[in-house]
Coordinates of C-alpha atoms in Angstrom, one line a residue:
M27 CA -14.3 2.1 -5.5
V28 CA -10.8 1.5 -6.4
N29 CA -7.6 3.0 -4.8
A30 CA -5.6 5.0 -7.3
P31 CA -2.2 3.7 -6.8
A32 CA 0.2 6.7 -5.7
E33 CA 3.2 7.7 -7.7
Q34 CA 5.2 7.7 -4.7
K35 CA 5.8 5.6 -2.0
K36 CA 5.3 8.2 0.7
L37 CA 1.4 8.2 1.5
P38 CA -1.1 9.7 4.0
S39 CA -1.5 6.6 6.4
W40 CA -5.0 6.5 7.6
W41 CA -3.5 4.2 10.7
S42 CA -0.5 5.9 11.8
G43 CA -2.1 8.2 14.4
G44 CA -3.6 5.0 16.3
S45 CA -6.4 2.8 15.0
V46 CA -9.2 1.0 16.6
V47 CA -9.7 -2.2 14.3
Y48 CA -12.8 -4.7 14.9
Q49 CA -12.0 -7.9 13.7
I50 CA -15.2 -10.3 12.4
Y51 CA -15.1 -14.1 12.2
P52 CA -17.7 -14.3 9.4
A53 CA -18.8 -17.4 9.9
S54 CA -20.0 -16.6 13.3
F55 CA -20.9 -12.9 12.7
K56 CA -24.3 -12.7 11.4
D57 CA -26.4 -15.1 9.6
D58 CA -28.4 -13.1 6.8
D59 CA -29.5 -15.9 4.1
G60 CA -31.0 -18.2 7.1
D61 CA -28.7 -21.3 6.6
G62 CA -26.9 -21.3 9.8
Y63 CA -23.7 -20.1 8.6
G64 CA -23.0 -16.6 9.0
D65 CA -22.0 -14.8 5.4
L66 CA -20.9 -11.4 4.0
R67 CA -24.6 -9.9 4.0
G68 CA -25.2 -10.5 7.5
I69 CA -22.0 -7.8 8.3
I70 CA -23.3 -5.6 5.7
N71 CA -26.5 -5.5 8.0
K72 CA -24.6 -5.0 11.0
L73 CA -22.3 -2.4 9.9
G74 CA -24.3 0.3 12.2
H75 CA -23.3 -1.8 14.9
I76 CA -19.4 -1.9 14.4
K77 CA -19.9 2.0 13.7
S78 CA -21.6 2.6 17.1
L79 CA -18.1 1.3 18.9
G80 CA -16.1 4.1 17.2
V81 CA -13.7 2.0 15.6
D82 CA -12.0 3.0 12.5
A83 CA -11.7 0.0 10.8
I84 CA -12.9 -3.8 10.5
W85 CA -10.8 -6.8 9.8
I86 CA -12.4 -9.5 8.5
C87 CA -11.1 -13.2 8.5
P88 CA -10.6 -15.5 5.4
H89 CA -13.9 -15.4 3.4
Y90 CA -12.4 -17.3 0.0
K91 CA -12.8 -20.6 -1.2
S92 CA -11.8 -23.2 1.1
P93 CA -12.6 -26.5 2.1
R94 CA -12.3 -25.3 5.7
V95 CA -10.3 -27.8 7.0
D96 CA -8.6 -25.1 9.3
E97 CA -11.7 -22.9 8.9
G98 CA -10.8 -20.8 6.0
Y99 CA -6.9 -20.6 6.6
D100 CA -6.5 -23.1 4.1
I101 CA -7.3 -21.2 0.9
S102 CA -8.3 -23.2 -2.2
D103 CA -9.2 -20.0 -4.6
T104 CA -9.0 -16.4 -4.4
D105 CA -12.6 -16.3 -5.3
I106 CA -15.5 -16.1 -2.2
H107 CA -16.4 -19.1 -0.2
E108 CA -20.0 -19.6 -1.5
P109 CA -21.6 -19.8 2.3
F110 CA -20.5 -16.5 2.4
G111 CA -21.5 -14.9 -0.7
T112 CA -20.4 -13.5 -4.0
R113 CA -17.9 -11.2 -5.2
E114 CA -20.4 -8.9 -5.9
D115 CA -21.4 -9.0 -2.2
C116 CA -17.6 -8.7 -1.5
Q117 CA -17.5 -5.3 -3.4
E118 CA -20.6 -4.1 -1.6
L119 CA -18.9 -4.9 1.7
I120 CA -16.1 -3.1 0.8
D121 CA -18.0 0.4 -0.2
A122 CA -20.5 0.0 2.4
V123 CA -17.5 0.1 5.0
H124 CA -16.4 3.1 3.5
A125 CA -20.0 4.9 3.3
H126 CA -19.8 4.4 6.8
G127 CA -16.4 6.1 7.5
M128 CA -14.4 3.4 8.0
K129 CA -11.4 1.2 6.4
I130 CA -11.4 -2.4 5.5
M131 CA -8.6 -4.9 6.0
F132 CA -8.7 -8.6 4.5
D133 CA -6.4 -11.7 6.0
L134 CA -3.5 -12.4 3.7
V135 CA -2.7 -15.9 3.9
V136 CA 0.2 -16.8 1.9
N137 CA 2.6 -18.9 4.0
H138 CA 0.5 -22.1 3.0
C139 CA -2.5 -22.8 0.8
S140 CA -5.0 -25.8 0.6
D141 CA -4.2 -28.8 -0.9
Q142 CA -6.7 -28.3 -3.5
H143 CA -5.4 -25.2 -4.8
A144 CA -4.8 -25.6 -8.4
W145 CA -0.8 -24.4 -7.5
F146 CA -0.4 -27.6 -5.5
K147 CA -2.5 -30.0 -7.7
E148 CA -0.1 -29.1 -10.5
S149 CA 3.1 -29.5 -7.7
R150 CA 2.1 -33.0 -6.8
S151 CA 1.0 -34.3 -10.2
S152 CA 5.0 -35.0 -10.7
K153 CA 8.4 -34.3 -10.0
T154 CA 8.9 -32.4 -13.5
N155 CA 5.8 -30.2 -13.5
P156 CA 7.2 -26.6 -13.6
K157 CA 5.1 -25.7 -10.5
R158 CA 7.0 -28.8 -8.6
D159 CA 9.2 -26.3 -6.7
W160 CA 6.3 -23.8 -5.6
F161 CA 6.4 -26.0 -2.7
Y162 CA 8.9 -27.8 -0.3
W163 CA 9.6 -31.6 -1.3
K164 CA 12.1 -33.6 0.2
P165 CA 12.8 -37.5 -0.3
P166 CA 12.7 -39.9 2.6
R167 CA 15.5 -39.9 5.2
M168 CA 16.3 -44.0 5.1
I169 CA 17.0 -45.7 8.7
D170 CA 17.6 -49.0 8.6
G171 CA 15.6 -49.5 5.3
V172 CA 12.9 -47.8 6.9
R173 CA 11.3 -44.7 5.7
H174 CA 11.4 -41.6 7.9
P175 CA 10.3 -37.8 7.2
P176 CA 13.3 -35.4 6.8
N177 CA 13.7 -34.3 10.2
N178 CA 11.5 -34.5 13.5
W179 CA 9.6 -31.5 13.5
R180 CA 6.4 -31.6 15.1
S181 CA 3.4 -29.3 13.2
C182 CA 1.6 -26.6 15.2
F183 CA -1.2 -28.9 15.2
G184 CA 0.2 -31.9 15.9
G185 CA 2.1 -34.6 13.9
S186 CA 4.9 -34.5 11.6
V187 CA 5.6 -31.3 9.7
W188 CA 6.0 -33.7 6.8
E189 CA 3.5 -35.6 4.7
W190 CA 4.2 -38.6 2.6
D191 CA 2.7 -38.3 -1.5
E192 CA 2.3 -41.9 -2.8
H193 CA 2.3 -40.5 -6.1
T194 CA 5.6 -38.8 -6.6
Q195 CA 7.6 -40.9 -3.6
E196 CA 8.2 -37.4 -1.7
Y197 CA 7.3 -35.8 1.7
Y198 CA 6.1 -32.0 1.1
L199 CA 6.4 -29.5 4.1
H200 CA 3.3 -28.6 5.8
Y201 CA 3.9 -26.5 9.2
F202 CA 0.0 -26.6 10.0
C203 CA -2.5 -29.6 8.7
S204 CA -1.4 -31.7 6.1
E205 CA -3.8 -30.2 3.9
Q206 CA -2.4 -26.9 4.3
P207 CA 1.4 -27.2 2.2
D208 CA 3.8 -24.9 2.7
L209 CA 4.7 -22.2 0.0
N210 CA 7.8 -21.9 -1.7
W211 CA 8.8 -18.2 -0.9
E212 CA 12.6 -19.2 -2.3
N213 CA 10.8 -19.2 -5.9
P214 CA 10.5 -15.8 -7.5
E215 CA 7.8 -16.9 -9.6
T216 CA 5.8 -17.9 -6.6
R217 CA 6.1 -14.8 -4.8
Q218 CA 5.2 -12.7 -8.1
A219 CA 2.0 -14.8 -8.2
I220 CA 0.9 -14.4 -4.6
Y221 CA 1.6 -10.5 -5.0
N222 CA -0.5 -10.4 -7.9
D223 CA -3.4 -12.9 -6.9
A224 CA -3.5 -12.5 -3.1
I225 CA -2.6 -8.6 -2.8
R226 CA -2.8 -6.5 -5.6
Y227 CA -6.0 -7.7 -6.7
W228 CA -7.7 -6.6 -3.4
L229 CA -6.2 -3.1 -3.0
D230 CA -7.5 -2.4 -6.6
R231 CA -10.9 -3.0 -4.9
G232 CA -10.5 -0.8 -2.5
V233 CA -9.0 -2.8 0.5
D234 CA -7.0 -0.7 3.2
G235 CA -5.1 -3.3 4.4
F236 CA -4.2 -6.9 5.8
R237 CA -3.7 -8.7 8.7
I238 CA -1.2 -11.0 7.2
D239 CA -0.8 -14.5 8.6
T240 CA 2.1 -16.4 9.9
V241 CA 4.5 -13.8 8.3
N242 CA 7.6 -14.6 9.9
M243 CA 7.4 -18.1 8.4
Y244 CA 7.9 -17.4 4.6
S245 CA 12.0 -18.0 5.0
K246 CA 12.6 -21.7 5.9
Y247 CA 15.9 -22.9 7.4
L248 CA 16.5 -25.0 4.5
D249 CA 18.9 -27.7 6.2
F250 CA 16.0 -28.6 8.0
P251 CA 17.6 -29.7 11.0
D252 CA 16.4 -31.9 13.8
A253 CA 14.8 -30.1 16.4
K254 CA 16.2 -30.8 20.3
V255 CA 14.4 -33.6 21.9
V256 CA 12.2 -32.1 24.4
A257 CA 9.4 -35.2 24.8
P258 CA 11.2 -38.3 24.4
E259 CA 7.9 -40.1 24.2
T260 CA 6.5 -38.9 20.7
P261 CA 9.3 -39.0 17.7
W262 CA 7.8 -35.3 16.9
Q263 CA 9.4 -32.4 18.7
P264 CA 8.5 -28.8 19.0
A265 CA 10.4 -26.3 16.4
G266 CA 9.0 -23.3 17.0
D267 CA 12.6 -21.8 16.5
F268 CA 13.1 -23.0 13.3
F269 CA 9.5 -22.2 11.9
S270 CA 10.3 -18.7 12.4
N271 CA 12.7 -15.3 11.4
G272 CA 14.6 -17.6 8.8
P273 CA 17.8 -16.3 6.7
R274 CA 15.9 -14.6 3.9
L275 CA 13.1 -13.0 5.9
Q276 CA 13.4 -9.4 5.7
E277 CA 14.5 -9.7 2.2
F278 CA 10.9 -11.3 1.5
L279 CA 9.3 -8.8 3.1
R280 CA 10.6 -5.7 1.7
E281 CA 10.0 -7.1 -1.6
M282 CA 6.7 -7.7 -0.6
R283 CA 6.2 -4.0 0.6
K284 CA 7.9 -2.5 -2.4
E285 CA 6.2 -4.6 -5.4
A286 CA 2.8 -5.1 -3.4
F287 CA 2.1 -2.3 -0.8
S288 CA 4.1 0.7 -1.3
K289 CA 2.0 2.6 -3.9
Y290 CA -1.5 2.2 -1.6
D291 CA -1.8 3.6 1.7
C292 CA -2.2 0.1 3.2
F293 CA -2.1 -1.0 6.7
T294 CA 0.0 -4.4 7.4
I295 CA -0.1 -6.0 10.6
G296 CA 2.3 -9.0 10.5
E297 CA 2.0 -12.3 12.8
L298 CA 5.2 -12.7 14.5
P299 CA 5.3 -16.0 16.6
N300 CA 8.5 -17.0 18.2
T301 CA 10.0 -13.2 18.2
P302 CA 11.0 -12.4 21.9
S303 CA 13.7 -10.1 20.8
L304 CA 12.9 -6.1 20.5
E305 CA 15.7 -5.8 18.0
K306 CA 14.4 -8.7 16.0
I307 CA 10.8 -7.0 16.2
L308 CA 12.0 -3.4 15.3
S309 CA 14.1 -5.1 12.2
Y310 CA 10.5 -6.0 10.8
I311 CA 8.4 -3.1 11.5
S312 CA 10.4 0.3 12.1
T313 CA 9.9 2.8 9.6
D314 CA 13.8 2.0 8.7
A315 CA 12.8 -1.6 7.8
E316 CA 10.3 -0.9 5.4
A317 CA 8.8 -4.1 5.9
L318 CA 5.8 -4.1 8.2
D319 CA 4.1 -1.2 9.9
C320 CA 3.2 -3.5 13.3
T321 CA 2.7 -6.9 14.4
I322 CA 0.9 -9.0 16.5
L323 CA 2.9 -10.7 19.2
F324 CA 2.2 -13.9 20.7
D325 CA 3.8 -13.5 24.3
L326 CA 1.1 -12.7 26.2
A327 CA -1.5 -14.9 24.3
D328 CA 0.5 -17.6 25.3
L329 CA 1.3 -16.6 28.7
D330 CA -1.4 -19.4 30.0
H331 CA -0.6 -22.1 27.8
R332 CA 1.9 -23.8 25.3
G333 CA 5.7 -24.1 26.2
G334 CA 5.4 -28.0 25.7
Q335 CA 4.4 -30.9 23.5
Y336 CA 0.6 -30.0 23.7
P337 CA 0.3 -26.8 22.7
L338 CA -3.4 -26.4 24.5
M339 CA -2.1 -27.3 28.0
G340 CA -2.7 -24.8 30.7
R341 CA 0.3 -23.6 32.9
N342 CA 0.5 -21.1 35.6
W343 CA 1.3 -17.4 35.4
A344 CA 1.2 -14.2 37.5
L345 CA 0.0 -10.9 36.9
S346 CA 3.7 -9.3 37.3
Q347 CA 4.7 -11.7 34.2
F348 CA 1.4 -10.3 32.3
K349 CA 2.8 -6.6 33.0
A350 CA 6.3 -7.5 32.2
L351 CA 5.0 -8.5 28.6
T352 CA 2.8 -5.3 28.6
A353 CA 5.7 -2.8 29.1
F354 CA 7.7 -5.0 26.5
A355 CA 5.2 -4.5 24.0
Q356 CA 4.6 -0.7 24.6
Q357 CA 8.3 0.1 24.1
L358 CA 7.1 0.1 20.2
A359 CA 5.1 2.8 21.0
E360 CA 8.1 4.9 21.9
P361 CA 9.0 7.4 19.2
E362 CA 12.7 6.7 19.4
H363 CA 12.0 3.5 18.1
K364 CA 10.2 4.7 15.1
A365 CA 7.7 1.9 15.4
H366 CA 4.2 1.4 16.0
A367 CA 2.7 -0.6 18.6
L368 CA -0.9 -2.7 18.4
T369 CA -2.4 -4.7 21.6
Y370 CA -5.1 -7.4 21.2
L371 CA -6.5 -9.9 24.3
E372 CA -8.9 -11.8 22.0
N373 CA -9.3 -13.0 18.3
H374 CA -10.3 -15.9 16.5
D375 CA -7.1 -17.7 17.6
Q376 CA -7.6 -16.9 21.3
A377 CA -10.0 -18.2 23.8
R378 CA -12.0 -15.4 25.5
S379 CA -10.1 -13.1 27.7
V380 CA -12.7 -12.7 30.6
T381 CA -12.4 -16.5 31.5
R382 CA -8.6 -16.6 30.8
Y383 CA -7.3 -12.9 32.7
A384 CA -10.2 -12.2 35.1
S385 CA -13.2 -14.1 36.1
D386 CA -16.1 -15.1 34.4
A387 CA -18.1 -16.0 37.5
P388 CA -21.2 -14.3 37.1
E389 CA -21.0 -11.8 40.1
H390 CA -17.8 -10.9 38.2
R391 CA -18.3 -10.8 34.7
L392 CA -19.5 -7.2 34.3
T393 CA -16.2 -5.7 36.3
S394 CA -13.8 -8.6 34.7
S395 CA -15.2 -7.3 31.4
K396 CA -14.7 -3.4 31.8
L397 CA -11.4 -3.9 33.6
L398 CA -9.5 -5.4 30.6
A399 CA -11.5 -3.0 28.4
T400 CA -10.1 -0.2 30.4
Y401 CA -6.1 -2.2 30.3
L402 CA -6.9 -2.5 26.2
L403 CA -8.0 0.8 25.4
T404 CA -5.7 3.0 27.8
L405 CA -2.1 1.1 26.2
S406 CA -0.7 3.3 23.2
G407 CA -0.6 2.4 19.5
S408 CA -3.3 0.8 17.5
V409 CA -5.5 -2.1 19.3
I410 CA -7.9 -4.9 18.1
I411 CA -11.5 -5.9 19.6
Y412 CA -12.7 -9.1 18.7
E413 CA -16.6 -9.9 17.9
G414 CA -18.3 -10.2 21.0
Q415 CA -15.6 -9.0 23.1
E416 CA -17.8 -5.6 23.2
I417 CA -20.3 -7.3 25.2
G418 CA -18.1 -9.5 27.6
M419 CA -18.5 -12.8 25.9
I420 CA -17.1 -15.9 27.9
N421 CA -15.3 -19.4 27.2
A422 CA -17.7 -22.4 26.3
P423 CA -19.2 -23.8 29.9
K424 CA -17.3 -26.8 31.2
D425 CA -20.4 -29.2 30.8
W426 CA -19.7 -29.3 26.8
D427 CA -18.3 -32.6 25.6
I428 CA -14.9 -31.8 23.7
D429 CA -15.4 -34.9 21.7
T430 CA -18.4 -33.3 20.2
E431 CA -18.7 -29.9 20.9
Y432 CA -15.5 -28.5 19.8
L433 CA -14.7 -28.5 16.1
D434 CA -11.3 -26.6 15.6
V435 CA -8.6 -29.1 13.8
N436 CA -6.1 -27.8 16.7
T437 CA -8.4 -28.9 19.4
I438 CA -9.6 -32.1 18.0
N439 CA -6.1 -33.1 16.8
T440 CA -4.3 -32.1 20.5
W441 CA -7.5 -33.7 22.4
R442 CA -6.5 -36.8 20.7
E443 CA -2.9 -37.2 21.1
I444 CA -3.4 -36.3 25.1
K445 CA -5.9 -39.1 25.4
H446 CA -3.8 -41.3 23.3
D447 CA -0.6 -40.6 25.8
A448 CA -2.8 -40.7 28.9
K449 CA -4.0 -44.4 28.1
V450 CA -0.1 -45.7 27.2
Q451 CA 1.2 -43.7 30.4
N452 CA -1.7 -44.8 32.6
D453 CA -2.0 -41.3 33.8
P454 CA -5.5 -39.8 34.4
S455 CA -4.2 -36.9 35.4
L456 CA -2.8 -36.0 32.1
L457 CA -6.4 -36.2 30.6
E458 CA -7.7 -34.4 33.2
R459 CA -5.1 -31.4 32.5
G460 CA -5.6 -31.8 28.9
R461 CA -9.1 -31.2 29.4
A462 CA -8.5 -28.1 31.7
G463 CA -6.6 -26.5 29.0
I464 CA -8.8 -27.2 26.3
Q465 CA -11.6 -25.8 28.4
L466 CA -9.5 -22.4 29.0
T467 CA -7.5 -21.8 25.6
A468 CA -8.8 -23.9 22.7
R469 CA -9.5 -21.3 19.9
D470 CA -13.5 -22.8 19.9
H471 CA -14.4 -20.4 22.4
A472 CA -13.6 -17.4 20.1
R473 CA -15.4 -19.1 17.3
T474 CA -19.1 -19.7 18.6
P475 CA -21.8 -17.4 17.2
M476 CA -22.2 -13.6 18.1
Q477 CA -24.6 -13.2 20.7
W478 CA -26.9 -10.4 19.1
D479 CA -30.5 -10.7 21.2
G480 CA -32.3 -12.9 23.8
S481 CA -34.4 -15.0 20.9
K482 CA -33.4 -18.2 19.8
N483 CA -29.7 -19.2 19.1
A484 CA -28.9 -15.6 20.1
G485 CA -30.3 -14.1 17.2
F486 CA -27.6 -15.4 15.1
S487 CA -29.9 -16.5 12.1
S488 CA -32.0 -14.7 10.2
N489 CA -34.2 -17.7 10.0
P490 CA -34.6 -18.8 14.2
D491 CA -35.0 -22.6 13.3
A492 CA -31.8 -22.9 10.9
K493 CA -29.1 -24.6 13.1
P494 CA -26.0 -22.8 13.6
W495 CA -22.9 -24.3 12.4
Y496 CA -21.4 -24.1 15.7
R497 CA -23.2 -24.2 19.1
V498 CA -24.6 -21.2 20.7
M499 CA -23.3 -20.6 23.8
E500 CA -26.2 -20.3 26.6
S501 CA -24.8 -17.3 28.2
Y502 CA -26.6 -14.9 25.6
A503 CA -29.8 -15.9 27.6
E504 CA -28.0 -14.7 30.5
G505 CA -27.7 -10.8 29.3
L506 CA -24.4 -11.2 27.3
N507 CA -25.9 -10.2 24.0
V508 CA -26.1 -6.9 22.3
G509 CA -29.9 -6.3 22.4
A510 CA -29.8 -6.9 26.4
Q511 CA -26.8 -4.3 26.6
E512 CA -27.8 -1.6 23.8
D513 CA -30.1 0.7 26.3
D514 CA -28.3 -0.2 29.5
P515 CA -25.5 2.8 30.5
N516 CA -23.9 0.3 32.8
S517 CA -23.3 -2.7 30.3
T518 CA -19.9 -3.8 28.8
L519 CA -21.1 -2.7 25.5
N520 CA -21.7 1.2 26.3
F521 CA -18.6 0.8 28.5
Y522 CA -16.8 0.2 25.3
R523 CA -18.3 3.2 23.5
Q524 CA -17.4 5.2 26.1
L525 CA -14.0 4.0 26.3
V526 CA -13.1 4.3 22.4
S527 CA -14.7 7.9 22.6
L528 CA -12.3 9.0 25.6
R529 CA -9.2 7.1 23.8
K530 CA -9.6 9.6 21.0
A531 CA -10.2 12.6 23.3
H532 CA -7.2 12.2 25.0
K533 CA -5.3 10.9 22.2
D534 CA -2.2 12.4 23.4
L535 CA -2.4 10.5 26.4
F536 CA -4.0 7.0 25.4
I537 CA -2.8 6.5 21.8
L538 CA 0.5 8.5 21.5
G539 CA 1.8 9.2 25.5
R540 CA 4.3 7.4 27.1
F541 CA 3.9 4.2 29.1
Q542 CA 5.4 3.8 32.6
L543 CA 4.7 0.8 34.9
L544 CA 4.4 1.2 38.2
D545 CA 4.9 -1.7 41.1
P546 CA 5.9 -4.5 38.8
G547 CA 6.0 -6.8 41.4
N548 CA 2.9 -6.8 42.7
D549 CA 0.4 -9.6 41.8
Q550 CA -2.5 -8.3 42.6
T551 CA -3.1 -4.7 40.7
M552 CA -1.7 -3.3 37.5
L553 CA -0.8 0.5 37.9
F554 CA 0.6 2.4 35.0
T555 CA 1.1 5.9 33.8
K556 CA 0.5 7.2 30.4
T557 CA 2.2 11.2 29.9
A558 CA 1.9 13.3 26.7
L559 CA 5.2 13.4 24.8
D560 CA 5.1 17.1 25.5
G561 CA 4.6 16.6 29.4
S562 CA 1.4 18.4 29.6
Q563 CA -1.0 15.6 31.2
V564 CA -0.6 12.5 32.8
A565 CA -3.1 9.7 33.3
F566 CA -2.9 7.1 35.7
V567 CA -4.3 3.6 35.3
A568 CA -5.2 1.6 38.6
L569 CA -6.2 -2.1 37.7
N570 CA -7.4 -4.7 40.1
F571 CA -7.0 -8.3 38.6
S572 CA -8.2 -9.9 41.5
A573 CA -11.6 -10.6 43.3
E574 CA -10.2 -8.7 47.0
K575 CA -10.2 -5.3 47.6
Q576 CA -6.7 -4.0 47.1
P577 CA -4.9 -0.8 48.2
F578 CA -3.3 1.8 45.5
E579 CA -1.8 4.9 45.9
L580 CA -1.8 7.9 43.3
P581 CA 1.7 8.4 42.0
I582 CA 3.7 11.4 42.7
E583 CA 2.9 13.1 39.1
L584 CA -0.7 13.3 39.7
T585 CA -0.3 14.3 43.5
A586 CA 1.5 17.2 42.5
R587 CA -0.9 18.0 40.2
Q588 CA -4.5 18.8 40.5
S589 CA -6.1 15.5 39.3
Q590 CA -9.3 14.3 38.7
L591 CA -11.4 10.6 38.3
L592 CA -11.9 10.3 34.7
I593 CA -13.5 6.8 34.6
S594 CA -14.1 3.8 37.2
T595 CA -15.7 0.6 36.1
L596 CA -18.1 1.2 39.0
G597 CA -19.7 4.0 37.2
K598 CA -19.1 6.2 40.5
S599 CA -16.7 8.6 42.1
S600 CA -15.1 7.7 45.1
E601 CA -12.1 9.1 47.3
S602 CA -11.3 5.8 48.5
R603 CA -7.6 4.5 47.8
E604 CA -8.8 0.7 47.7
L605 CA -10.0 -0.9 44.6
D606 CA -12.8 -3.2 44.8
A607 CA -12.7 -6.4 43.0
Y608 CA -12.0 -6.6 39.4
E609 CA -12.2 -2.4 39.5
A610 CA -10.3 -0.2 37.0
R611 CA -10.0 3.4 37.5
V612 CA -8.3 6.1 35.4
Y613 CA -7.1 9.4 36.6
L614 CA -6.5 12.1 34.9
A615 CA -4.0 15.4 35.8

């Protein structure tokens, strides 16, 4: 099935009324061929489960050829990664998703590629190669006769952003792993190759949109100034302000939309790290900007970590901060901004939300997962549900050994740095704080195999004796699996189904309604209203983020009308104005 490009730019956007998107991490979703590694046919075979959630679209993480240094975000070719399947399998998946009445989105990773990509191999072959300036190359900075990188920026995964190439005697730029050289978007020939090979190719085959990786990193600050020294014990300094929102970014995004997206009914979700300004965000995603459709923001996801030399080091946070960041992002749904809001709690880059924002204690797991589902699915705009979130999956247990069980490159590099610095500084507390941060926020927690049933290895593989590529979490044997929850009316899984259905039944409130935060300074409960744009209905959402009972009052908007309890995470009606531990309620008037 191939999309027929339209003659005009304006198309009937399938996503504009607010969509629920289900994200899949292919390696960990379902292994169909029995090799212990998830694959495309595994996804095809589980489309019935995804459809049963009531979602509108699926987003699949990179499944292209890759050395998998950064688990697929280092792409070496647009063909399909062999353990995942073939191009024919991929086309069958696209068609099968459409046959189920859903849309399909792919990951677009074009800030960088793999150092094994043909483009980079040519670029590094000589200084005179035609593709030399498809990437960023710089001579060394000589200080007292000693070679140094061009600046002091720390890469997102540790160490310098510059890697020395012995063959051509220059450094190349990489914001992430040294095996992920950054593409030079300043070169128009590079941009056209990206549009043709990575975007139009898939849109012509029926793909309905893209989640766009690190989209605000395309335009660089070409003077590459040194970052402020905030970690004097290391030569490499955090440089987030320089990584993002460069001087030509809007130009590049508008060109990409015009030349690659505009002829298709295509949904574009762009990652915008280091972008705390509403005005700046709107400059990329408002309809007037003619660039992106909406954004993945990082402020809420980074609330419990980052902000220092070690990106996985935990930090304290208060619910009042969580609420303020939610209110900030919900502004994007207000009609006057002519934009589209998107909310998520989990993805392949974030640890499990039950552990991070509520409680994964056995007595609180069920209520915590429902609390967070209520929060997510009553917010305006579109939302993303990540695989396993619908059954309340939690982080890996703390007895997992970081050195042997954690596989993510960011975890490995950060842990190595922390262990080295703790030894040099003779500071055992640094080691323990680092361990606690990794146990809370490492990406590994979201990448363990999906928990399908109570059989061996959670039913992840068609071959029960195959060793999964990632260790399966033991929580699958404690009811955190699809099979155990399928027919349980009180399960997290069926609560997600119920909420998605209610969200669509009350679209004017929960998808399009105005958000208003109440009692912003309260650090135990989150209370907000959702009001239909025509004022005809009001919903009140009460969320208890604590393990103790908390009082609340109905707002005047509901007391002045005849209100009813629409849903409670306890599954029962109550006249009490007191929320139980991690309880959520929604009232309608």
